[in-house]
Short mmCIF file of C-alpha atoms and ligand atoms in Angstrom, two decimals:
data_model
loop_
_atom_site.label_atom_id
_atom_site.label_comp_id
_atom_site.label_asym_id
_atom_site.label_seq_id
_atom_site.Cartn_x
_atom_site.Cartn_y
_atom_site.Cartn_z
CA UNK A 70 50.52 30.93 17.48
CA UNK A 71 50.40 27.91 15.23
CA UNK A 72 47.16 26.93 13.45
CA UNK A 73 45.89 24.63 10.72
CA UNK A 74 44.38 26.82 8.02
CA UNK A 75 42.13 26.19 5.01
CA UNK A 76 43.54 27.74 1.83
CA UNK A 77 41.29 26.26 -0.84
CA UNK A 78 39.86 22.90 -1.85
CA UNK A 79 42.21 20.16 -0.58
CA UNK A 80 44.74 22.78 0.52
CA UNK A 81 45.45 22.85 4.27
CA UNK A 82 48.56 24.49 5.70
CA UNK A 83 50.06 24.92 9.15
CA UNK A 84 50.61 28.64 9.57
CA UNK A 85 51.69 31.26 12.10
CA UNK A 86 48.69 33.46 12.93
CA UNK A 87 47.98 36.11 15.61
CA UNK A 88 46.86 34.82 19.03
CA UNK A 89 43.13 35.28 19.69
CA UNK A 90 42.08 38.04 22.09
CA UNK A 91 38.99 38.64 24.21
CA UNK A 92 36.46 40.51 22.06
CA UNK A 93 33.32 40.52 24.20
CA UNK A 94 32.99 40.46 28.00
CA UNK A 95 31.44 36.97 27.91
CA UNK A 96 34.45 35.42 26.07
CA UNK A 97 37.17 33.14 27.35
CA UNK A 98 40.43 32.11 25.68
CA UNK A 99 41.13 28.37 25.81
CA UNK A 100 44.59 26.87 25.45
CA UNK A 101 43.81 23.83 23.29
CA UNK A 102 45.03 20.47 24.62
CA UNK A 103 43.13 18.19 22.22
CA UNK A 104 41.28 19.01 18.99
CA UNK A 105 39.63 16.32 16.88
CA UNK A 106 39.00 16.10 13.16
CA UNK A 107 35.34 15.58 12.22
CA UNK A 108 33.66 14.14 9.14
CA UNK A 109 31.95 17.46 8.54
CA UNK A 110 35.39 19.10 8.11
CA UNK A 111 35.75 17.00 4.96
CA UNK A 112 32.89 18.96 3.37
CA UNK A 113 35.00 22.12 3.86
CA UNK A 114 38.15 20.50 2.56
CA UNK A 115 36.34 19.06 -0.46
CA UNK A 116 35.01 22.54 -1.26
CA UNK A 117 31.30 21.85 -0.68
CA UNK A 118 30.80 24.60 1.90
CA UNK A 119 30.77 28.11 0.43
CA UNK A 120 32.09 31.25 2.17
CA UNK A 121 35.38 29.74 3.36
CA UNK A 122 38.26 32.18 3.01
CA UNK A 123 41.97 31.43 2.66
CA UNK A 124 43.56 31.48 6.10
CA UNK A 125 40.45 30.29 7.99
CA UNK A 126 41.36 28.06 10.94
CA UNK A 127 39.30 24.84 10.94
CA UNK A 128 38.41 22.42 13.78
CA UNK A 129 35.40 22.46 16.11
CA UNK A 130 35.74 19.61 18.62
CA UNK A 131 38.16 20.46 21.41
CA UNK A 132 39.23 20.39 25.03
CA UNK A 133 41.60 22.71 26.82
CA UNK A 134 42.33 25.02 29.71
CA UNK A 135 40.87 28.48 30.24
CA UNK A 136 43.75 30.96 30.29
CA UNK A 137 41.87 34.26 30.08
CA UNK A 138 38.31 35.32 30.82
CA UNK A 139 36.18 38.37 30.18
CA UNK A 140 34.61 40.36 33.03
CA UNK A 141 31.09 38.96 32.47
CA UNK A 142 32.10 35.30 32.70
CA UNK A 143 30.60 34.16 36.00
CA UNK A 144 30.78 30.39 36.29
CA UNK A 145 34.14 29.54 34.77
CA UNK A 146 37.63 30.38 35.93
CA UNK A 147 41.18 30.50 34.72
CA UNK A 148 42.70 27.03 35.00
CA UNK A 149 39.41 25.19 34.41
CA UNK A 150 39.66 22.16 32.11
CA UNK A 151 36.72 22.46 29.72
CA UNK A 152 35.15 21.09 26.59
CA UNK A 153 33.21 23.45 24.35
CA UNK A 154 30.13 22.55 22.32
CA UNK A 155 31.02 22.94 18.64
CA UNK A 156 27.85 24.88 17.84
CA UNK A 157 27.66 28.21 19.59
CA UNK A 158 24.63 29.38 21.56
CA UNK A 159 24.09 32.74 23.27
CA UNK A 160 22.28 31.13 26.21
CA UNK A 161 19.43 33.59 26.46
CA UNK A 162 17.42 33.68 23.20
CA UNK A 163 14.24 31.60 22.97
CA UNK A 164 15.91 28.75 21.13
CA UNK A 165 18.81 28.51 23.57
CA UNK A 166 16.40 28.52 26.52
CA UNK A 167 14.40 25.70 24.94
CA UNK A 168 17.37 23.41 24.36
CA UNK A 169 17.68 24.25 20.67
CA UNK A 170 20.95 26.14 20.85
CA UNK A 171 21.99 25.17 17.31
CA UNK A 172 19.16 27.47 16.20
CA UNK A 173 20.43 30.38 18.32
CA UNK A 174 19.23 33.77 17.12
CA UNK A 175 22.33 35.66 18.26
CA UNK A 176 25.55 33.68 17.84
CA UNK A 177 25.98 34.09 14.07
CA UNK A 178 27.22 37.60 13.30
CA UNK A 179 26.89 37.01 9.53
CA UNK A 180 23.22 36.05 9.15
CA UNK A 181 22.66 37.24 5.59
CA UNK A 182 23.97 34.18 3.77
CA UNK A 183 21.81 31.74 5.76
CA UNK A 184 18.78 34.04 5.55
CA UNK A 185 19.09 34.13 1.77
CA UNK A 186 19.79 30.41 1.38
CA UNK A 187 17.56 29.02 4.15
CA UNK A 188 15.03 31.73 5.00
CA UNK A 189 16.34 32.05 8.56
CA UNK A 190 19.74 32.00 10.19
CA UNK A 191 20.97 29.39 12.70
CA UNK A 192 23.84 29.41 15.16
CA UNK A 193 27.51 30.12 14.58
CA UNK A 194 29.89 27.16 14.45
CA UNK A 195 33.60 27.11 15.27
CA UNK A 196 35.82 26.82 12.20
CA UNK A 197 32.98 26.33 9.77
CA UNK A 198 32.90 29.11 7.16
CA UNK A 199 31.76 32.71 7.23
CA UNK A 200 28.14 31.74 6.57
CA UNK A 201 28.28 30.10 10.02
CA UNK A 202 29.78 33.12 11.74
CA UNK A 203 33.41 33.12 10.64
CA UNK A 204 34.61 31.89 14.07
CA UNK A 205 38.21 30.70 14.17
CA UNK A 206 38.47 26.94 14.73
CA UNK A 207 40.27 24.84 17.30
CA UNK A 208 43.16 23.32 15.35
CA UNK A 209 45.38 25.92 16.95
CA UNK A 210 47.28 26.66 20.16
CA UNK A 211 44.49 28.93 21.42
CA UNK A 212 40.85 29.66 20.60
CA UNK A 213 38.35 32.33 21.62
CA UNK A 214 35.07 30.93 23.00
CA UNK A 215 32.12 33.36 23.04
CA UNK A 216 29.24 33.12 25.55
CA UNK A 217 31.58 30.91 27.53
CA UNK A 218 29.29 30.27 30.51
CA UNK A 219 26.78 28.66 28.15
CA UNK A 220 29.08 26.86 25.71
CA UNK A 221 32.02 25.60 27.79
CA UNK A 222 31.62 22.77 30.31
CA UNK A 223 34.04 21.89 33.09
CA UNK A 224 35.22 18.28 32.71
CA UNK A 225 34.26 16.35 35.86
CA UNK A 226 36.96 14.80 38.03
CA UNK A 227 37.81 11.29 36.95
CA UNK A 228 36.93 11.81 33.27
CA UNK A 229 40.05 11.66 31.09
CA UNK A 230 40.80 14.17 28.32
CA UNK A 231 40.53 11.37 25.78
CA UNK A 232 36.98 10.55 26.82
CA UNK A 233 35.89 14.14 27.39
CA UNK A 234 36.99 15.74 24.12
CA UNK A 235 34.27 13.98 22.12
CA UNK A 236 31.54 15.50 24.33
CA UNK A 237 32.16 18.60 22.17
CA UNK A 238 30.58 17.14 19.09
CA UNK A 239 30.61 13.43 18.20
CA UNK A 240 28.88 12.20 21.37
CA UNK A 241 26.07 14.78 21.58
CA UNK A 242 25.47 14.56 17.83
CA UNK A 243 25.04 10.79 18.04
CA UNK A 244 23.02 11.06 21.23
CA UNK A 245 20.72 13.69 19.77
CA UNK A 246 20.14 11.51 16.70
CA UNK A 247 18.86 8.77 18.97
CA UNK A 248 17.02 11.10 21.36
CA UNK A 249 15.05 13.07 18.78
CA UNK A 250 14.02 9.83 17.06
CA UNK A 251 11.98 9.03 20.18
CA UNK A 252 13.47 5.56 20.57
CA UNK A 253 11.37 3.33 22.81
CA UNK A 254 12.33 0.11 24.58
CA UNK A 255 12.21 -2.74 22.09
CA UNK A 256 12.83 -0.58 19.02
CA UNK A 257 14.97 -1.74 16.16
CA UNK A 258 17.27 0.99 14.90
CA UNK A 259 19.44 1.20 11.77
CA UNK A 260 22.35 3.65 11.64
CA UNK A 261 23.89 4.64 8.31
CA UNK A 262 27.58 5.54 8.75
CA UNK A 263 29.85 4.03 11.42
CA UNK A 264 32.26 6.93 11.85
CA UNK A 265 32.51 8.72 15.17
CA UNK A 266 28.96 10.08 15.16
CA UNK A 267 27.45 6.81 13.94
CA UNK A 268 29.28 4.86 16.67
CA UNK A 269 27.90 7.22 19.30
CA UNK A 270 24.41 7.05 17.79
CA UNK A 271 24.54 3.25 18.11
CA UNK A 272 25.59 3.39 21.77
CA UNK A 273 23.02 6.10 22.50
CA UNK A 274 20.23 4.10 20.88
CA UNK A 275 20.98 1.26 23.30
CA UNK A 276 21.16 3.68 26.25
CA UNK A 277 17.66 4.86 25.29
CA UNK A 278 16.29 1.32 25.20
CA UNK A 279 16.68 0.05 21.64
CA UNK A 280 16.62 -3.74 21.45
CA UNK A 281 18.66 -4.15 18.27
CA UNK A 282 20.87 -1.64 16.49
CA UNK A 283 22.30 -2.27 13.04
CA UNK A 284 25.30 -0.25 11.81
CA UNK A 285 25.78 0.20 8.06
CA UNK A 286 29.15 1.04 6.49
CA UNK A 287 31.69 -0.49 4.13
CA UNK A 288 34.96 -0.04 6.02
CA UNK A 289 35.85 -3.25 7.89
CA UNK A 290 37.52 -1.46 10.82
CA UNK A 291 34.45 0.72 11.40
CA UNK A 292 32.09 -2.25 11.17
CA UNK A 293 34.31 -4.15 13.61
CA UNK A 294 34.32 -1.22 16.05
CA UNK A 295 30.52 -0.98 15.78
CA UNK A 296 30.29 -4.65 16.76
CA UNK A 297 33.02 -4.80 19.39
CA UNK A 298 32.78 -1.40 21.07
CA UNK A 299 29.07 -0.56 20.93
CA UNK A 300 27.39 -3.91 20.32
CA UNK A 301 25.81 -3.36 16.90
CA UNK A 302 24.90 -5.91 14.31
CA UNK A 303 26.42 -4.73 11.03
CA UNK A 304 25.80 -4.60 7.29
CA UNK A 305 28.47 -3.93 4.66
CA UNK A 306 26.58 -2.00 1.98
CA UNK A 307 29.19 -2.82 -0.65
CA UNK A 308 28.35 -6.50 -0.25
CA UNK A 309 24.64 -6.73 0.51
CA UNK A 310 21.50 -4.98 -0.65
CA UNK A 311 20.70 -2.85 2.38
CA UNK A 312 16.94 -2.78 1.82
CA UNK A 313 16.70 -6.54 1.41
CA UNK A 314 18.96 -7.20 4.38
CA UNK A 315 17.05 -4.86 6.70
CA UNK A 316 13.70 -6.35 5.69
CA UNK A 317 15.06 -9.84 6.27
CA UNK A 318 16.28 -8.84 9.74
CA UNK A 319 12.92 -7.34 10.72
CA UNK A 320 10.46 -9.89 9.39
CA UNK A 321 9.65 -7.64 6.45
CA UNK A 322 8.63 -4.67 8.60
CA UNK A 323 11.70 -2.45 8.35
CA UNK A 324 13.50 -0.67 11.20
CA UNK A 325 11.46 1.54 13.55
CA UNK A 326 14.10 4.26 13.40
CA UNK A 327 16.64 5.08 10.68
CA UNK A 328 19.53 7.40 11.54
CA UNK A 329 21.63 9.24 8.92
CA UNK A 330 25.17 9.80 10.24
CA UNK A 331 26.61 10.31 6.75
CA UNK A 332 25.28 13.49 5.15
CA UNK A 333 25.89 15.19 1.85
CA UNK A 334 28.77 13.10 0.51
CA UNK A 335 26.96 9.78 0.65
CA UNK A 336 27.95 7.19 -1.90
CA UNK A 337 26.02 4.20 -3.10
CA UNK A 338 28.53 1.50 -3.84
CA UNK A 339 25.66 -0.92 -4.29
CA UNK A 340 24.08 1.11 -7.09
CA UNK A 341 26.58 2.37 -9.68
CA UNK A 342 23.98 4.13 -11.82
CA UNK A 343 22.53 6.07 -8.90
CA UNK A 344 26.02 6.96 -7.66
CA UNK A 345 27.12 8.23 -11.07
CA UNK A 346 23.92 10.25 -11.45
CA UNK A 347 24.33 11.91 -8.03
CA UNK A 348 27.99 12.71 -8.52
CA UNK A 349 27.39 14.18 -11.98
CA UNK A 350 24.52 16.37 -10.76
CA UNK A 351 26.61 17.54 -7.84
CA UNK A 352 29.66 18.24 -10.01
CA UNK A 353 27.74 20.53 -12.35
CA UNK A 354 25.88 22.25 -9.53
CA UNK A 355 22.41 20.81 -10.18
CA UNK A 356 22.35 19.48 -6.65
CA UNK A 357 24.64 20.36 -3.77
CA UNK A 358 24.23 17.15 -1.79
CA UNK A 359 24.17 13.46 -2.65
CA UNK A 360 21.06 11.87 -1.10
CA UNK A 361 21.80 8.14 -1.48
CA UNK A 362 21.44 7.48 2.24
CA UNK A 363 18.20 9.45 2.52
CA UNK A 364 16.64 7.50 -0.33
CA UNK A 365 17.70 4.21 1.24
CA UNK A 366 16.34 5.21 4.65
CA UNK A 367 12.96 6.23 3.22
CA UNK A 368 12.69 2.96 1.35
CA UNK A 369 13.85 0.79 4.24
CA UNK A 370 12.08 2.39 7.22
CA UNK A 371 8.96 0.72 8.53
CA UNK A 372 5.61 2.40 7.88
CA UNK A 373 5.05 5.25 10.37
CA UNK A 374 8.70 5.02 11.39
CA UNK A 375 11.08 7.88 12.12
CA UNK A 376 14.06 9.18 10.16
CA UNK A 377 16.61 11.07 12.23
CA UNK A 378 19.20 13.06 10.29
CA UNK A 379 22.41 14.42 11.82
CA UNK A 380 24.71 13.96 8.82
CA UNK A 381 25.23 17.45 7.43
CA UNK A 382 23.43 18.70 4.33
CA UNK A 383 24.08 22.09 2.76
CA UNK A 384 21.66 22.84 -0.02
CA UNK A 385 19.34 21.07 -2.44
CA UNK A 386 18.99 17.47 -3.57
CA UNK A 387 17.47 15.76 -6.55
CA UNK A 388 15.23 12.71 -6.97
CA UNK A 389 13.95 12.81 -3.42
CA UNK A 390 11.29 10.09 -2.98
CA UNK A 391 8.70 12.32 -1.36
CA UNK A 392 5.87 10.02 -2.46
CA UNK A 393 7.29 7.10 -0.52
CA UNK A 394 7.89 9.25 2.57
CA UNK A 395 4.37 10.67 2.50
CA UNK A 396 2.52 7.48 1.75
CA UNK A 397 4.46 5.54 4.40
CA UNK A 398 3.62 8.17 7.01
CA UNK A 399 7.23 8.75 7.97
CA UNK A 400 8.36 11.31 10.54
CA UNK A 401 11.50 13.33 9.81
CA UNK A 402 13.62 14.76 12.64
CA UNK A 403 16.88 16.55 11.91
CA UNK A 404 19.23 19.27 12.94
CA UNK A 405 22.66 20.37 14.02
CA UNK A 406 23.47 19.17 17.51
CA UNK A 407 22.23 20.92 20.66
CA UNK A 408 25.09 19.73 22.84
CA UNK A 409 24.55 22.27 25.61
CA UNK A 410 21.39 20.37 26.49
CA UNK A 411 23.15 17.01 26.70
CA UNK A 412 26.66 17.67 28.07
CA UNK A 413 25.78 17.10 31.75
CA UNK A 414 23.90 13.87 31.03
CA UNK A 415 26.69 12.59 28.78
CA UNK A 416 29.41 13.24 31.37
CA UNK A 417 27.26 11.27 33.84
CA UNK A 418 27.09 8.32 31.42
CA UNK A 419 30.87 8.48 30.98
CA UNK A 420 31.46 8.61 34.73
CA UNK A 421 29.12 5.65 35.27
CA UNK A 422 30.99 3.66 32.63
CA UNK A 423 27.92 3.44 30.37
CA UNK A 424 29.74 5.29 27.61
CA UNK A 425 33.40 5.44 26.60
CA UNK A 426 34.06 7.40 23.43
CA UNK A 427 37.87 7.34 23.80
CA UNK A 428 38.25 4.51 21.24
CA UNK A 429 37.23 6.95 18.50
CA UNK A 430 40.70 8.46 18.84
CA UNK A 431 42.69 6.10 16.63
CA UNK A 432 45.50 8.61 16.05
CA UNK A 433 46.99 11.34 18.24
CA UNK A 434 49.30 13.68 16.31
CA UNK A 435 50.96 17.09 16.53
CA UNK A 436 49.33 19.99 14.70
CA UNK A 437 52.26 20.05 12.25
CA UNK A 438 50.94 16.78 10.80
CA UNK A 439 47.57 18.40 10.02
CA UNK A 440 47.54 18.24 6.22
CA UNK A 441 48.71 14.60 6.10
CA UNK A 442 46.38 13.69 8.96
CA UNK A 443 43.34 14.98 7.10
CA UNK A 444 44.42 13.06 4.00
CA UNK A 445 44.63 9.87 6.05
CA UNK A 446 41.22 10.61 7.66
CA UNK A 447 39.61 11.34 4.30
CA UNK A 448 40.99 8.18 2.72
CA UNK A 449 40.15 6.24 5.90
CA UNK A 450 43.68 4.85 5.67
CA UNK A 451 45.41 3.04 8.54
CA UNK A 452 41.98 2.24 10.09
CA UNK A 453 41.65 5.92 10.94
CA UNK A 454 38.41 6.72 12.79
CA UNK A 455 39.44 10.09 14.25
CA UNK A 456 42.73 11.95 14.40
CA UNK A 457 43.09 14.12 17.47
CA UNK A 458 45.67 16.89 17.43
CA UNK A 459 47.59 17.73 20.58
CA UNK A 460 48.94 21.23 19.91
CA UNK A 461 50.81 21.35 23.23
CA UNK A 462 52.51 18.01 22.54
ZN1 LIG B 571 31.65 17.90 13.79
ZN1 LIG B 572 20.75 31.89 21.59
#
């Protein structure tokens, strides 16, 4: 089959690779109809995620049709149109049973790297390095899905492929950011990053009762989408001081909830010295992640407010303002998404018309265009929010 493979930093190639086969009795094979790029793929492409190997297939947000199933798959059938949560749970460990499937004890067959780096090992992720299980990704004609009954969800009648595909990853990640922040009616929420996840975090914050949501970015098309599609007020951080602007908008209090939908490659266009410092430290390996957004959230958040982090971080950061966080009594919530817990609720919102993520798909392209498509996505050229590959045409 055809697949988009990682071959080194900024080196993606479309290659012929063997078709996947059923390995365990709980597996299914999905024929991929749509597979989206994700901001977290850029960390792989930019070489910030260790344990990638040449030939690894990337991609983790996808929709398709089940074409084969193992003998222990009970609830799904051949021919079902499904989305699959990008982070793999086993469905029966304590974490999976408590709605924390991204912390699954069983789905990562290579736990040693995470145990050494993090103390404990979390779940496997499709197309996201050998430290996260070495699972082949979805930018391919076919993909193997383990623990299929737990991870794959039948798309309800009346929900289009274009809406459903983002229930794999962007929608539940944004929703979880809002949900774990404990948003209450009347809250004022600020969201850093207006890419796919940030857009969904904005919409989710409103669904959970937020009164005002402010999206922060510097790309005009993303800011426009945040206003027009999900009703945010917006700040362009390359033009205004974010702290000052947020205080002015909240009578000097600061937002109740601050959401990070950016992660480790944050930049700080408003502060050249800080940006240079973070990039230099990262380049020589003295920090793995650039924490500009985290610093800004800690400074801006109201006292006793909540920071909710779904942008991906990999390792260690420098100059973290712990004193401000502690003395302001801030609460930190964070984690990889637990989409299995949210998929049913999110499909209901889509069916009711409360949520329509299909506008995230600004480009639909064949898999052969993969390398150029990722370049366009990375450079945010042509107002690209998300490219979605359609391997079957
Ligand atoms: Zn993702
Ligand atoms: Zn589990």
